[in-house]
């Protein structure tokens, strides 16, 4: 793996392409760059579910950083990327990361101490991702990050309206001359390799040409998200793995390709690699819902306390176990102290007397000296939190606990009241979650599993496609419907105490329930087709850019929550297994 003097070693010769990929261990699984949500603590949580051998095959990306701000603003760097340990608070006129992250590579008065991001002991391999549209800004930002990562990645896939207005991400795909300059500038001037992440275009041929431009500019690795730029929000739909397979078949054999899209569960990882022929598979939203997605599930009979499995061998990691692991990482690495002593996670057969003590009793005890320790232990309303790892806690928990809080709204409300950096308040939420999980397990055991029986979700799509779907015997599941998410929900569904995917409604389902509407042009096409005897769903599957929805571009932007300014999507109350809006995606 590439290293640097800042991490205690001599810089290695710059490698390119497959030689570079092999030098970092030929990773097969990749934590995607996710806006404000692939920060250090979450990467560490993901790695914690892997054995040492499996960890050698895992690569992680930072969240997407804005290159110009990263270059010009020390405050932006310090609040997003904690590569070196801040100096003591009594150091006069010094700022965190004031050495090599200061923008002055010749400043050598004090060797910086590695801290979190890119630490060679536990956060490698790591790629740092930037969005940019100016080669000079991108290069200067990349040089600041280079000592603390293995490669710098250019984001060419962000589909948001803010990327359109700022002219970056997926909105550079019409300006491939600029894309070439951005990548080539890094390739020629950066001491570490450059990579890029793209979305597919309207045709396979156009996508192949675009990928060729990216590689010709000097990208060592290309990640392909199998969705078009228009496939976002309610129009996200399904990623097209055939495009990635087409690139694999038509690009030079030595090209390193990562596949991205449609990864909801562990089994999807192997399916994607087999279908696309990619070298590695990247997960974004699947990883947010279940950070253990890359690890092999424990064998039957060896579940321990963290993993739950039913009689049909369907299971997953318990949300209280994941939550607890996450908070222990926050304490150990981010807050730099030992995690609190905790009781063993409850399993059937354990003493249940602790459940008789209400959370309110614990809160009353903490009103004394414990509450006075809030600042020391990581928060409180009086402090303004700037740590990217603490700011991300609450949004992560809303994703992880999505199915849980659709049932336990008191936990949802308690989490919503937590302020950024208030770790004691989050610990109280953890206690509530552990109690609810224990009660759920007890009730499940008492009723023989009947406590989890619910009506099967039914498709609500009212408009039929012009072409009849394949016959039932052609599908593995007789309930298969290409226009419905019901089969996917059924496949992924677990009890609410198990970490599990959040399934989006497909575009036609969103149209049927009024979440989106056809443009005037598409309405006219539908009316004309209806008169001719065919019902057409014009362009709502993300295949073409004509569907713009009913609310305009601004409604596609992430919505801030008013407390941490990080988006926390809401659950569809009528169909709690489905997400109502856009999740975080890099």
XYZ file of N, CA, C and O in Angstrom, residues 233-301:
276
model
N -33.562 10.211 -6.403
C -34.814 10.427 -5.690
C -35.834 9.352 -6.022
O -35.542 8.160 -6.035
N -37.053 9.773 -6.329
C -38.116 8.819 -6.654
C -37.887 8.133 -7.992
O -38.566 7.152 -8.317
N -36.963 8.635 -8.791
C -36.679 8.029 -10.095
C -35.440 7.146 -10.071
O -34.915 6.792 -11.113
N -34.980 6.783 -8.872
C -33.733 6.018 -8.771
C -33.802 4.708 -9.544
O -32.918 4.384 -10.328
N -34.850 3.944 -9.359
C -34.990 2.701 -10.107
C -33.863 1.722 -9.842
O -33.212 1.746 -8.802
N -33.613 0.861 -10.810
C -32.649 -0.228 -10.674
C -31.415 0.064 -11.514
O -31.521 0.537 -12.644
N -30.240 -0.206 -10.963
C -28.990 -0.041 -11.709
C -28.879 -1.124 -12.774
O -29.355 -2.246 -12.598
N -28.242 -0.783 -13.872
C -28.115 -1.688 -15.018
C -26.717 -2.303 -15.033
O -25.755 -1.677 -15.479
N -26.611 -3.527 -14.541
C -25.321 -4.212 -14.510
C -24.822 -4.577 -15.909
O -23.625 -4.782 -16.103
N -25.725 -4.654 -16.889
C -25.298 -5.022 -18.244
C -24.347 -3.981 -18.827
O -23.459 -4.318 -19.616
N -24.534 -2.723 -18.456
C -23.614 -1.685 -18.932
C -22.210 -1.925 -18.396
O -21.211 -1.760 -19.115
N -22.116 -2.302 -17.134
C -20.802 -2.545 -16.536
C -20.162 -3.773 -17.174
O -18.954 -3.791 -17.460
N -20.968 -4.792 -17.424
C -20.456 -5.984 -18.114
C -19.954 -5.622 -19.516
O -18.911 -6.120 -19.963
N -20.682 -4.732 -20.194
C -20.275 -4.291 -21.537
C -18.915 -3.594 -21.490
O -18.052 -3.817 -22.351
N -18.700 -2.764 -20.481
C -17.402 -2.109 -20.339
C -16.314 -3.137 -20.069
O -15.211 -3.057 -20.631
N -16.603 -4.108 -19.210
C -15.619 -5.148 -18.902
C -15.204 -5.893 -20.177
O -14.025 -6.235 -20.363
N -16.160 -6.129 -21.048
C -15.889 -6.898 -22.260
C -15.184 -6.086 -23.334
O -14.534 -6.664 -24.214
N -15.293 -4.770 -23.280
C -14.787 -3.947 -24.375
C -13.619 -3.040 -24.010
O -12.976 -2.491 -24.908
N -13.340 -2.855 -22.739
C -12.155 -2.108 -22.332
C -10.967 -3.064 -22.268
O -11.138 -4.283 -22.191
N -9.750 -2.545 -22.310
C -8.579 -3.429 -22.210
C -8.641 -4.313 -20.976
O -9.131 -3.907 -19.920
N -8.144 -5.529 -21.100
C -8.261 -6.512 -20.015
C -7.604 -6.041 -18.727
O -8.014 -6.426 -17.633
N -6.559 -5.217 -18.855
C -5.855 -4.780 -17.650
C -6.592 -3.667 -16.897
O -6.193 -3.284 -15.794
N -7.694 -3.164 -17.448
C -8.453 -2.103 -16.794
C -9.058 -2.601 -15.479
O -9.669 -3.666 -15.421
N -8.914 -1.815 -14.424
C -9.509 -2.141 -13.130
C -10.859 -1.423 -13.038
O -10.934 -0.193 -13.127
N -11.927 -2.214 -12.861
C -13.287 -1.674 -12.822
C -13.953 -2.039 -11.499
O -13.926 -3.206 -11.091
N -14.548 -1.047 -10.854
C -15.397 -1.281 -9.687
C -16.848 -1.086 -10.108
O -17.169 -0.135 -10.826
N -17.726 -1.981 -9.670
C -19.155 -1.896 -9.981
C -19.909 -1.326 -8.795
O -19.613 -1.634 -7.640
N -20.920 -0.493 -9.078
C -21.710 0.152 -8.028
C -23.183 0.152 -8.425
O -23.517 0.479 -9.563
N -24.058 -0.226 -7.469
C -25.496 -0.191 -7.710
C -26.171 -1.516 -7.426
O -25.662 -2.580 -7.767
N -27.350 -1.456 -6.753
C -28.191 -2.635 -6.469
C -27.634 -3.538 -5.370
O -28.013 -4.707 -5.296
N -26.760 -3.042 -4.516
C -26.201 -3.876 -3.448
C -26.998 -3.616 -2.175
O -26.791 -2.619 -1.479
N -27.926 -4.511 -1.865
C -28.765 -4.379 -0.686
C -28.364 -5.336 0.431
O -28.490 -5.012 1.607
N -27.906 -6.536 0.072
C -27.553 -7.558 1.055
C -26.237 -8.212 0.685
O -25.720 -8.027 -0.435
N -25.697 -8.996 1.610
C -24.406 -9.644 1.385
C -24.413 -10.486 0.110
O -23.428 -10.481 -0.645
N -25.488 -11.203 -0.143
C -25.543 -12.062 -1.320
C -25.450 -11.313 -2.632
O -25.053 -11.888 -3.662
N -25.795 -10.025 -2.620
C -25.728 -9.229 -3.846
C -24.292 -8.958 -4.273
O -24.034 -8.672 -5.444
N -23.352 -9.041 -3.336
C -21.955 -8.757 -3.672
C -21.434 -9.758 -4.700
O -20.899 -9.372 -5.746
N -21.597 -11.038 -4.400
C -21.140 -12.068 -5.337
C -21.911 -12.053 -6.632
O -21.342 -12.277 -7.710
N -23.218 -11.782 -6.551
C -24.038 -11.730 -7.762
C -23.558 -10.632 -8.699
O -23.498 -10.810 -9.920
N -23.204 -9.484 -8.125
C -22.732 -8.368 -8.934
C -21.392 -8.680 -9.590
O -21.193 -8.418 -10.780
N -20.470 -9.239 -8.824
C -19.167 -9.580 -9.390
C -19.304 -10.582 -10.522
O -18.640 -10.470 -11.569
N -20.189 -11.565 -10.342
C -20.389 -12.582 -11.374
C -21.054 -12.001 -12.614
O -20.667 -12.313 -13.747
N -22.048 -11.137 -12.411
C -22.797 -10.589 -13.552
C -21.996 -9.573 -14.344
O -22.159 -9.470 -15.570
N -21.140 -8.801 -13.671
C -20.443 -7.708 -14.346
C -19.017 -8.051 -14.753
O -18.481 -7.447 -15.676
N -18.395 -8.992 -14.056
C -16.994 -9.270 -14.302
C -16.077 -8.212 -13.725
O -14.883 -8.159 -14.052
N -16.614 -7.342 -12.858
C -15.819 -6.267 -12.263
C -14.786 -6.841 -11.299
O -14.912 -7.966 -10.814
N -13.767 -6.032 -11.027
C -12.728 -6.451 -10.084
C -13.197 -6.344 -8.646
O -12.750 -7.103 -7.784
N -14.078 -5.378 -8.371
C -14.582 -5.170 -7.007
C -15.975 -4.584 -7.083
O -16.394 -4.056 -8.121
N -16.688 -4.672 -5.969
C -18.052 -4.151 -5.908
C -18.140 -3.140 -4.772
O -17.630 -3.362 -3.675
N -18.788 -2.020 -5.053
C -18.926 -0.911 -4.103
C -20.350 -0.855 -3.581
O -21.305 -1.032 -4.327
N -20.504 -0.601 -2.287
C -21.827 -0.458 -1.692
C -21.926 0.873 -0.971
O -21.010 1.265 -0.237
N -23.060 1.561 -1.168
C -23.332 2.825 -0.491
C -24.492 2.630 0.478
O -24.305 2.436 1.675
N -25.719 2.633 -0.043
C -26.888 2.570 0.821
C -27.001 1.229 1.543
O -27.476 1.170 2.683
N -26.592 0.141 0.904
C -26.600 -1.150 1.589
C -25.695 -1.138 2.803
O -26.013 -1.708 3.849
N -24.551 -0.464 2.689
C -23.622 -0.348 3.804
C -24.177 0.550 4.908
O -23.960 0.297 6.092
N -24.914 1.605 4.534
C -25.517 2.472 5.544
C -26.557 1.720 6.374
O -26.684 1.939 7.578
N -27.319 0.853 5.730
C -28.353 0.099 6.433
C -27.777 -1.052 7.242
O -28.338 -1.434 8.275
N -26.672 -1.605 6.770
C -26.049 -2.739 7.449
C -24.541 -2.664 7.242
O -24.020 -3.132 6.221
N -23.799 -2.061 8.181
C -22.347 -1.961 8.013
C -21.635 -3.303 8.028
O -20.455 -3.377 7.684
N -22.332 -4.382 8.392
C -21.740 -5.719 8.339
C -21.925 -6.399 6.999
O -21.634 -7.592 6.868
N -22.360 -5.666 5.975
C -22.730 -6.247 4.692
C -21.571 -6.969 4.009
O -21.780 -7.948 3.291
N -20.330 -6.529 4.245
C -19.191 -7.135 3.546
C -18.675 -8.398 4.237
O -17.925 -9.163 3.634
N -19.050 -8.620 5.480
C -18.535 -9.770 6.215
C -19.358 -11.027 5.981
O -20.559 -10.971 5.722
N -18.704 -12.165 6.101
C -19.415 -13.442 5.998
C -20.283 -13.645 7.242
O -19.800 -13.486 8.355
N -21.565 -13.985 7.078
C -22.397 -14.272 8.254
C -21.831 -15.455 9.033
O -21.225 -16.362 8.453
N -21.992 -15.462 10.352
C -21.492 -16.600 11.146
C -22.232 -17.877 10.775
O -23.406 -17.840 10.394
N -21.593 -19.019 10.865
C -22.261 -20.285 10.548
C -23.430 -20.537 11.497
O -23.431 -20.047 12.636
N -24.436 -21.301 11.070
C -25.541 -21.660 11.971
C -25.018 -22.298 13.246
O -24.137 -23.160 13.209
N -25.568 -21.849 14.364
C -25.134 -22.353 15.651
C -24.013 -21.563 16.280
O -23.650 -21.784 17.441
